[in-house]
Coordinates of C-alpha atoms and ligand atoms in Angstrom, one line a residue:
M1 CA 83.3 -11.7 82.7
A2 CA 83.6 -8.5 84.8
M3 CA 83.7 -9.7 88.4
I4 CA 86.3 -7.6 90.3
N5 CA 87.3 -7.7 94.0
Q6 CA 88.8 -5.1 96.3
N7 CA 92.5 -5.7 95.3
E8 CA 91.6 -5.3 91.6
R9 CA 89.6 -2.2 92.3
E10 CA 92.6 -0.6 94.0
I11 CA 94.9 -1.5 91.1
L12 CA 92.4 -0.1 88.6
Q13 CA 92.3 3.1 90.6
L14 CA 96.1 3.4 90.7
L15 CA 96.4 2.8 87.0
T16 CA 93.7 5.4 86.3
Q17 CA 95.0 8.1 88.7
E18 CA 98.8 7.6 88.5
D19 CA 101.3 8.0 85.7
D20 CA 104.9 7.0 84.9
F21 CA 104.8 3.2 84.9
C22 CA 107.5 0.6 84.3
I23 CA 106.2 -2.8 83.4
V24 CA 108.4 -5.9 83.7
C25 CA 107.9 -9.6 83.0
H26 CA 109.8 -12.7 84.3
E27 CA 113.3 -13.8 83.2
A28 CA 113.6 -16.3 80.4
P29 CA 110.3 -14.8 79.1
D30 CA 107.6 -16.9 77.4
G31 CA 104.7 -15.9 75.2
D32 CA 102.4 -15.0 78.2
A33 CA 105.2 -12.9 79.8
L34 CA 106.0 -11.0 76.7
G35 CA 102.5 -10.7 75.3
S36 CA 101.2 -9.4 78.7
L37 CA 104.2 -7.0 79.0
L38 CA 103.7 -5.5 75.6
A39 CA 99.9 -5.4 75.8
L40 CA 99.7 -3.7 79.2
T41 CA 102.3 -1.2 78.1
G42 CA 100.3 -0.5 75.0
L43 CA 97.0 -0.1 76.9
L44 CA 98.5 2.4 79.4
Q45 CA 100.0 4.3 76.5
Q46 CA 96.6 4.3 74.8
M47 CA 95.3 6.0 77.9
G48 CA 97.9 8.8 77.4
K49 CA 100.2 7.5 80.2
Q50 CA 104.0 7.2 80.2
A51 CA 104.8 3.5 80.3
V52 CA 107.9 1.6 79.5
A53 CA 108.3 -2.2 78.9
V54 CA 111.4 -3.7 80.5
C55 CA 112.9 -7.2 80.2
M56 CA 116.6 -7.7 80.9
D57 CA 116.7 -11.1 79.1
T58 CA 116.9 -11.6 75.4
V59 CA 113.6 -12.1 73.6
P60 CA 113.5 -15.7 72.2
Y61 CA 113.5 -15.9 68.4
V62 CA 109.9 -17.0 68.1
Y63 CA 108.7 -14.0 70.0
Q64 CA 110.7 -11.4 68.0
I65 CA 107.7 -11.1 65.7
L66 CA 105.4 -9.7 68.5
P67 CA 104.1 -6.2 67.7
D68 CA 106.1 -3.5 69.4
V69 CA 108.7 -6.0 70.7
E70 CA 111.5 -3.6 69.6
K71 CA 110.3 -1.1 72.2
I72 CA 111.3 -3.4 75.1
Q73 CA 114.1 -1.6 77.1
R74 CA 117.1 -2.8 79.2
P75 CA 117.9 0.2 81.4
D76 CA 120.4 -0.1 84.2
V77 CA 118.4 2.1 86.5
L78 CA 114.7 1.9 87.5
A79 CA 112.8 3.2 84.4
A80 CA 109.9 4.7 86.3
R81 CA 108.6 5.2 89.9
H82 CA 105.7 2.8 89.6
L83 CA 106.6 -0.9 88.9
I84 CA 104.2 -3.4 87.5
T85 CA 105.2 -7.1 87.3
V86 CA 103.3 -9.4 84.9
D87 CA 103.3 -13.2 84.9
C88 CA 106.0 -13.3 87.7
A89 CA 105.5 -16.2 90.1
D90 CA 108.0 -14.8 92.6
E91 CA 110.4 -11.9 93.1
E92 CA 113.5 -13.9 92.3
R93 CA 112.4 -14.4 88.7
I94 CA 111.6 -10.8 87.7
A95 CA 113.6 -9.7 84.7
C96 CA 114.9 -6.5 86.3
P97 CA 117.6 -5.8 89.0
A98 CA 116.3 -7.0 92.4
A99 CA 116.8 -3.6 93.9
W100 CA 114.1 -2.1 91.7
L101 CA 111.4 -3.6 93.9
S102 CA 112.5 -1.6 97.0
Q103 CA 113.3 1.5 95.0
A104 CA 109.9 1.8 93.4
D105 CA 107.1 3.9 95.2
W106 CA 104.9 0.8 94.9
V107 CA 104.8 -2.6 93.0
I108 CA 101.7 -4.0 91.4
N109 CA 101.9 -7.8 90.9
I110 CA 99.6 -9.2 88.2
D111 CA 99.8 -13.0 87.9
H112 CA 98.1 -16.4 87.6
H113 CA 100.6 -18.7 89.4
G114 CA 99.1 -20.6 92.3
S115 CA 102.5 -20.5 94.0
N116 CA 102.6 -16.6 93.9
R117 CA 102.7 -15.4 97.5
G118 CA 101.9 -11.8 96.7
F119 CA 105.2 -10.0 96.8
G120 CA 103.7 -6.7 95.5
T121 CA 102.4 -3.7 97.4
Y122 CA 99.2 -4.5 95.4
N123 CA 98.5 -8.0 94.1
W124 CA 96.1 -9.3 91.4
I125 CA 96.6 -13.0 91.5
D126 CA 94.1 -15.3 89.8
A127 CA 95.2 -18.9 89.7
G128 CA 92.0 -19.8 87.9
S129 CA 93.1 -17.8 84.9
A130 CA 94.8 -19.7 82.1
A131 CA 97.2 -16.9 81.3
T132 CA 98.2 -13.5 82.7
G133 CA 97.1 -12.2 79.3
E134 CA 93.5 -12.9 80.3
L135 CA 93.9 -10.7 83.3
I136 CA 95.4 -7.9 81.2
Y137 CA 92.5 -8.1 78.8
L138 CA 90.0 -7.8 81.8
L139 CA 92.0 -4.9 83.2
G140 CA 92.0 -3.1 79.8
K141 CA 88.3 -3.5 79.6
Q142 CA 87.7 -2.1 83.1
L143 CA 90.0 0.8 82.2
H144 CA 88.0 1.4 79.0
A145 CA 91.3 1.5 77.1
D146 CA 91.5 1.2 73.3
F147 CA 92.5 -2.3 72.1
T148 CA 94.6 -1.7 68.9
P149 CA 95.2 -4.7 66.6
Q150 CA 98.8 -4.8 68.0
I151 CA 97.6 -5.0 71.6
A152 CA 95.0 -7.7 70.6
Q153 CA 97.8 -9.7 68.8
N154 CA 100.0 -9.6 71.9
L155 CA 97.2 -10.7 74.2
L156 CA 96.2 -13.5 71.8
A157 CA 99.9 -14.7 71.8
A158 CA 99.9 -14.6 75.6
I159 CA 96.7 -16.7 76.0
S160 CA 97.5 -19.0 73.1
T161 CA 100.9 -19.9 74.3
D162 CA 99.9 -20.5 78.0
T163 CA 97.0 -22.8 77.0
G164 CA 99.0 -24.8 74.4
H165 CA 96.8 -23.0 71.8
F166 CA 93.6 -23.7 73.7
S167 CA 94.3 -27.4 74.2
Q168 CA 95.5 -27.7 77.8
I169 CA 93.5 -28.4 81.0
N170 CA 93.7 -24.7 82.0
T171 CA 91.7 -23.6 78.9
T172 CA 88.2 -22.3 79.9
A173 CA 85.2 -20.8 78.2
R174 CA 86.6 -17.4 79.2
S175 CA 89.8 -18.1 77.3
F176 CA 87.8 -18.7 74.1
A177 CA 85.5 -15.7 74.8
I178 CA 88.4 -13.4 75.3
A179 CA 90.2 -14.8 72.2
A180 CA 87.0 -14.2 70.1
E181 CA 87.0 -10.5 71.3
L182 CA 90.7 -10.2 70.4
V183 CA 90.1 -11.5 66.9
K184 CA 87.3 -8.9 66.5
E185 CA 89.9 -6.3 67.6
G186 CA 92.2 -7.4 64.8
A187 CA 94.3 -10.3 66.2
Q188 CA 95.5 -12.6 63.4
V189 CA 95.2 -16.3 64.4
A190 CA 96.8 -17.9 61.3
Q191 CA 99.8 -15.6 61.4
L192 CA 100.3 -16.2 65.1
C193 CA 100.3 -20.0 64.7
N194 CA 102.7 -19.8 61.8
D195 CA 105.1 -17.4 63.5
I196 CA 105.0 -19.1 66.9
Y197 CA 104.3 -22.8 66.4
K198 CA 105.3 -23.8 62.8
R199 CA 108.1 -21.7 61.4
K200 CA 111.5 -22.4 63.1
R201 CA 115.2 -22.1 62.6
L202 CA 117.1 -25.1 61.4
S203 CA 119.1 -25.0 64.7
K204 CA 115.9 -25.6 66.6
T205 CA 114.8 -28.5 64.3
R206 CA 118.2 -30.1 64.9
L207 CA 117.9 -29.6 68.7
I208 CA 114.5 -31.3 68.7
G209 CA 116.1 -34.3 66.9
R210 CA 119.0 -34.4 69.4
G211 CA 116.6 -34.2 72.3
L212 CA 114.3 -37.0 71.0
N213 CA 117.3 -39.2 70.3
Q214 CA 118.6 -38.8 73.8
M215 CA 115.2 -39.1 75.6
Q216 CA 115.2 -41.6 78.5
V217 CA 111.9 -43.4 79.4
F218 CA 111.6 -45.1 82.7
C219 CA 109.1 -46.3 85.4
A220 CA 107.4 -48.6 82.8
G221 CA 106.9 -45.8 80.4
Q222 CA 105.3 -43.4 82.9
A223 CA 108.3 -41.0 83.1
A224 CA 110.3 -39.4 80.3
M225 CA 113.3 -37.2 80.6
I226 CA 115.3 -35.2 78.0
V227 CA 118.7 -33.8 78.9
L228 CA 120.5 -31.2 76.8
S229 CA 124.2 -30.4 77.5
R230 CA 126.2 -27.3 76.5
Q231 CA 127.7 -29.5 73.8
D232 CA 124.3 -30.3 72.4
F233 CA 123.6 -26.6 72.0
L234 CA 127.0 -26.0 70.4
D235 CA 126.6 -29.0 68.0
C236 CA 123.1 -27.8 66.8
G237 CA 124.0 -24.1 66.8
A238 CA 121.0 -23.5 69.0
T239 CA 120.2 -21.1 71.9
E240 CA 118.8 -22.0 75.2
S241 CA 115.4 -20.5 74.4
E242 CA 115.1 -22.9 71.5
T243 CA 114.3 -25.7 73.9
E244 CA 110.7 -24.3 74.3
G245 CA 108.2 -26.9 73.2
I246 CA 110.7 -29.8 73.1
I247 CA 109.3 -31.2 76.4
D248 CA 105.9 -31.6 74.8
Y249 CA 107.2 -34.5 72.8
A250 CA 108.0 -36.3 76.0
R251 CA 104.8 -35.4 77.8
D252 CA 102.7 -36.4 74.7
I253 CA 103.8 -40.1 74.8
D254 CA 100.6 -42.0 75.6
T255 CA 102.0 -43.8 78.6
V256 CA 103.9 -40.8 80.1
R257 CA 102.4 -39.2 83.3
V258 CA 105.3 -36.9 84.1
A259 CA 108.0 -35.5 81.8
A260 CA 111.2 -33.5 82.5
L261 CA 113.6 -31.5 80.4
L262 CA 117.0 -30.5 81.8
R263 CA 119.2 -28.0 80.1
D264 CA 122.7 -26.9 81.1
T265 CA 122.7 -23.1 81.0
E266 CA 125.5 -20.7 80.2
K267 CA 125.5 -19.6 83.8
G268 CA 126.5 -23.1 84.9
S269 CA 123.1 -24.0 86.5
V270 CA 120.6 -26.5 85.2
K271 CA 117.1 -25.3 84.3
V272 CA 114.5 -28.0 84.8
S273 CA 111.1 -28.0 83.1
L274 CA 108.3 -30.4 84.2
R275 CA 105.1 -31.3 82.5
S276 CA 102.2 -33.7 83.2
Q277 CA 98.9 -34.5 81.6
G278 CA 97.2 -33.1 84.7
D279 CA 96.8 -36.1 87.0
I280 CA 100.2 -35.4 88.7
D281 CA 100.7 -31.9 90.2
V282 CA 104.3 -31.1 89.0
S283 CA 104.3 -27.7 90.8
Q284 CA 104.7 -29.8 94.0
I285 CA 107.9 -31.3 92.7
A286 CA 109.1 -27.9 91.6
M287 CA 108.3 -26.1 94.9
K288 CA 110.3 -28.8 96.8
A289 CA 113.3 -27.7 94.7
G290 CA 112.7 -24.0 95.2
G291 CA 110.8 -23.4 92.0
G292 CA 107.1 -23.2 91.2
G293 CA 104.5 -23.2 88.4
H294 CA 101.2 -24.8 87.7
R295 CA 99.7 -28.3 88.1
G296 CA 100.6 -29.3 84.5
A297 CA 103.7 -27.2 83.9
A298 CA 106.3 -26.1 86.4
G299 CA 110.0 -25.5 86.7
F300 CA 113.0 -24.9 88.9
T301 CA 116.8 -24.3 88.7
L302 CA 119.4 -26.6 90.2
Y303 CA 122.9 -25.3 91.1
L304 CA 124.5 -28.6 90.5
P305 CA 126.7 -30.2 87.8
L306 CA 124.5 -31.7 85.0
E307 CA 125.0 -35.4 86.1
K308 CA 124.0 -34.6 89.7
A309 CA 121.0 -32.7 88.5
V310 CA 120.0 -35.7 86.3
D311 CA 120.1 -37.9 89.3
Y312 CA 118.1 -35.5 91.4
V313 CA 115.3 -35.2 88.8
K314 CA 115.2 -38.9 88.0
N315 CA 114.8 -39.7 91.7
A316 CA 112.1 -37.0 92.1
L317 CA 110.1 -38.4 89.2
K318 CA 110.5 -42.0 90.5
E319 CA 109.3 -40.9 94.0
T320 CA 106.3 -39.0 92.5
I321 CA 105.0 -42.0 90.6
A322 CA 106.2 -44.5 93.3
C323 CA 108.3 -46.7 91.2
S324 CA 111.9 -47.8 91.9
Ligands
AMP1 P1 109.0 -23.6 81.9 O1 109.3 -25.0 82.1 O2 110.2 -22.7 82.0 O3 108.2 -23.4 80.6 O4 108.0 -23.2 83.0 C1 106.8 -23.8 83.3 C2 106.0 -23.0 84.3 O5 106.6 -23.0 85.5 C3 105.8 -21.5 83.9 O6 104.5 -21.1 84.3 C4 106.9 -20.8 84.7 O7 106.5 -19.5 85.0 C5 107.0 -21.7 86.0 N1 108.3 -21.8 86.5 C6 109.4 -22.2 85.8 N2 110.6 -22.1 86.5 C7 110.2 -21.5 87.7 C8 110.9 -21.2 88.9 N3 112.2 -21.3 89.1 N4 110.1 -20.6 89.9 C9 108.8 -20.4 89.8 N5 108.1 -20.8 88.7 C10 108.7 -21.3 87.7
MN2 MN1 105.3 -17.3 81.9
MN3 MN1 101.7 -17.4 82.4

């Protein structure tokens, strides 16, 4: 498990020798982003370092149960001289003011997106890793840091959510091996599954129903698309982050090869999520539209009215699976 290269060695050295770290994840944070953010902050603190966790976006309801989540800060100015980004595919999606990147002495970029071009001063990018949480685990081991049950729970949340609880194509033997170690360190699997996958607000259950009712299926059942307007959110009393997981219902239809979820955001832009069973590389569709992601899960933002965005995505899916 412990193969490390030159970039990683440099990063380990910096984390050992330096102090005063600010760790930040991507905007619209998911389980891997938040779990990695909190775990790395905790590991550095266990080493006696000053470390603050920053995320300017609201923590989605399901992740408000993560240990130490209340310690996440939203400062207006750079919270420390040394900036570490986790799970951030590109600099535009970092959940801190853009100027922080140039203001910091250096930036360490730890990520697992194949589309990451290495915006950091130091980069640890492993596209073969199922989750950034796996990289944080390896890093913690190399640093001989103490894994508290809280850190273990955050890392298990990171790996579990990015692998679809160990069910997606990116899941490897290493994912299971690390998860086993985390359980030994005190991570609670049943509690995590209940908190993150089962228990939900009524507003979310209503939004799932609305989304499923409105789902469009085309290309002889090979493509499925769910569109959620501002009115849908208002009617259900739901927040934007409560869309997480709804796209899986579209992707999981047995004939579907590519699925999309469009949501009209409060900012007036349309956030697009894409999923596939793995035979279609949806990150290619996302990158053409200025976004990114992985083979089976990717996303992008369209600065268009909702109807125009629907047309764009529908055409992109049709083109991808060559149907008319
Ligand atoms: P989502 O659909 O938001 O769950 O995102 C699926 C995957 O695509 C995640 O790994 C995201 O980090 C990535 N992703 C989503 N939107 C973007 C974007 N605009 N740019 C780069 N990567 C993205
Ligand atoms: Mn993420
Ligand atoms: Mn991730």
